[in-house]
Amino acid sequence: MNRLAGASSPYLLQHADNPVDWYPWGEEALERARREDKPILLSIGYSACHWCHVMAHESFEHSDTAAVMNERFINIKVDREERPDLDRIYQNAHMLLSQRPGGWPLTVFLTPDQVPFFAGTYFPNTPRHGLPSFVDLMTRVSDFLAEHPEEIQRQNDSLQQALGRIYSPAGGAIPALSVIDKGRAELAKTFDEQFGGFGDAPKFPHPASLEWLAWHSARHGDAEAERMLARTLGAMAAGGIFDQVGGGFCRYSVDARWMIPHFEKMLYDNGPLLGLYAERAAHGDECARRVVEPTVAWLEREMRDPSGAFYSSLDADSEGEEGRFYVWDPETVQALLTEDEWAVASRVWGLHGPANFEGRWHLHEVAPAATVADALGIDEAEANTRLDRARERLLAAREDRVRPHRDEKILGAWNALMIAGLARAARALERPEWLRLAREAMTAVRERLWRDGRLCASVREGATGAMPRAYLDDHALLLEATLALLEAEWDSDLLAWATTLADTLLEDFEDREQGGFFFTARDHEALIQRPKVYADDAMAAGNGTAAQVLQKLGFLLSEPRYLEAAERTLANAGPMVEQAPLGHMSLLTALDIHYQAPALVVLRGPADELPAWQQRLRVQDAPVWTFAIPAPAGDLPAALAEKAAPETGVRAYVCRGLQCAAPVTDPVALEGALDEG
């Protein structure tokens, strides 16, 4: 057993019995590399990663390979979910060194001072697919470093300069509003008219882009943005990227049609997607509603920790095979269903057609239930009822299979995304039991991740290792989730938590000279770079989220510090947003808010009278930030305390930016006040 046995990360624990002399990232390993003047072999992955498992089985579990690693390198294993700071730095280094996008497992060779000089991803145990064997690669890399130290040093100097340009943008002015139109045009160019989504295979949901489409279509009445959004969400709901039996979305589709996923399920995608689908369901989209219910059921059934927080991910593999837990054969399905259920399910899910995944069938919607109902001479409601019964039978049968591994880390940022999604869904569809799930998760996150006045990034029950310090994303996304909870149901304690998070962002993460927020806190471990990340990837960039939520909280509390920090972020990011708006959709939303904030409505009155007013605001087409504060409510900051409740009835304060109109006490007058904006 190596030095990973006490790790908090399930991914590191998967490698604790390797013959490789693995270290976790830390001073012990780094000091040994410096002392022995030995290069570092850094391997970054995560527990649900299929190709990480493949490389582990082919290489890290074999004593011959481990002998080369142990002789020539100091070997460090990193969980990218616990250490996204390291992952960001070395993924960008990989891109600069290889001129190709990275991925996982990430394999990076570092000089003893942590600067990378060669990088790749997966390497096989024998030469194939144009790749050398891993052992041969290690030998050549080690020999080259020993024989050409001056060349490596020159390359390292150039790489450091290039990384500095990425992470220390010069900044400029806040972009003009016209950059939003440029971003919309770029997004439209990449739109897949046939299958929805953006770009070709592999196809990812990219929630930041979908969130922007929803915002832009609602805010500006953009019919084309609405069409792209509806087509994409509909195609994903019908595709195999959505678990047609158990609910929840997989990380991405390997094909352009959304049919065959990479089967791992991640918490971070499912939170924003849940919120998006729920808000569409609230406006009458029944297809969206049929996504929301099973997704929440999956969350409760498979992803909820006893504390109320949510686990990180489910593996793609079970019993050593990718997708084995999820795929079917027609004979098994037919034997489980009644004749009537089979008649519908087989046609909807294409079980009469050819196998689509390694000789088996991964379920996706080949024909809508309405079309199948017409073909069978039944009504659509009956077809959906039969399909629901079929799902229940298949789910019960699937529960007896060997389950994929579950990563039981509690990640602050990922929990925040799901808490926000649940709060949005609860508010949109008036489901108090979902709001309870969101509130209990937030309570668990605060109890387990808040330590001595500081936030930690992750925790796992039974882990003995140190809890990693939280990052920008943890603080910004938890602030976003807290505001989503406050919109769903007022809680003065949560407002205090929101201001704590916002103040921590400014105190520990803001670049006070240039603007924007660093990914790591001021007193974080010194690395070769201190990242400042503006571009969205699988998750919206922390800077984009921070700029949005600081404005929202700033307008709610009339707090100029928060608004000014958001402005400085937009200015520092300005040149990058203007050059590549498509990569900065979360910042485009923040920019839209900067130029014209949506209406912010504060409702004051008896708790039992507020819901009717909230319902009127929920059905508005344009975004309206709504905070219903019951009377009496204590511990309100001055900007809210002055928005007093009337002696009887409800009073609505309609604000735009820092300007509030005279309060209204009639729902019709409220709608008129919103229309005036």
PDB file of C-alpha atoms in Angstrom, residues 38-41 73 90 93 97 108-119 138 140-146 151-153 155-156 159:
ATOM      1  CA  LYS A  38      13.998  14.095  -9.823  1.00  0.00           C
ATOM      2  CA  PRO A  39      11.193  14.861 -12.300  1.00  0.00           C
ATOM      3  CA  ILE A  40       7.571  14.520 -11.235  1.00  0.00           C
ATOM      4  CA  LEU A  41       5.039  12.318 -13.009  1.00  0.00           C
ATOM      5  CA  PHE A  73      10.016   9.825 -11.157  1.00  0.00           C
ATOM      6  CA  TYR A  90      -1.899  21.681 -16.124  1.00  0.00           C
ATOM      7  CA  ALA A  93      -0.144  23.638 -20.011  1.00  0.00           C
ATOM      8  CA  LEU A  97       2.651  22.004 -25.101  1.00  0.00           C
ATOM      9  CA  VAL A 108       2.088  15.536 -17.131  1.00  0.00           C
ATOM     10  CA  PHE A 109       5.842  15.410 -16.582  1.00  0.00           C
ATOM     11  CA  LEU A 110       7.187  18.236 -14.415  1.00  0.00           C
ATOM     12  CA  THR A 111      10.628  19.468 -13.502  1.00  0.00           C
ATOM     13  CA  PRO A 112      11.231  19.478  -9.719  1.00  0.00           C
ATOM     14  CA  ASP A 113      10.037  23.107  -9.579  1.00  0.00           C
ATOM     15  CA  GLN A 114       6.553  21.965 -10.807  1.00  0.00           C
ATOM     16  CA  VAL A 115       6.882  23.378 -14.346  1.00  0.00           C
ATOM     17  CA  PRO A 116       5.546  20.949 -16.999  1.00  0.00           C
ATOM     18  CA  PHE A 117       7.776  20.028 -19.948  1.00  0.00           C
ATOM     19  CA  PHE A 118       5.742  17.215 -21.544  1.00  0.00           C
ATOM     20  CA  ALA A 119       2.034  16.397 -21.338  1.00  0.00           C
ATOM     21  CA  MET A 138       8.507   7.482 -19.703  1.00  0.00           C
ATOM     22  CA  ARG A 140      12.253   8.743 -23.566  1.00  0.00           C
ATOM     23  CA  VAL A 141      10.921  11.668 -21.525  1.00  0.00           C
ATOM     24  CA  SER A 142      13.277  10.952 -18.638  1.00  0.00           C
ATOM     25  CA  ASP A 143      16.271  10.557 -20.937  1.00  0.00           C
ATOM     26  CA  PHE A 144      15.487  13.756 -22.842  1.00  0.00           C
ATOM     27  CA  LEU A 145      15.289  15.777 -19.634  1.00  0.00           C
ATOM     28  CA  ALA A 146      18.643  14.417 -18.482  1.00  0.00           C
ATOM     29  CA  GLU A 151      16.418  23.225 -23.877  1.00  0.00           C
ATOM     30  CA  ILE A 152      13.850  22.184 -21.269  1.00  0.00           C
ATOM     31  CA  GLN A 153      14.624  25.323 -19.239  1.00  0.00           C
ATOM     32  CA  GLN A 155      10.790  25.839 -22.989  1.00  0.00           C
ATOM     33  CA  ASN A 156       9.732  26.176 -19.350  1.00  0.00           C
ATOM     34  CA  LEU A 159       5.527  28.216 -21.035  1.00  0.00           C
TER      35      LEU A 159
END
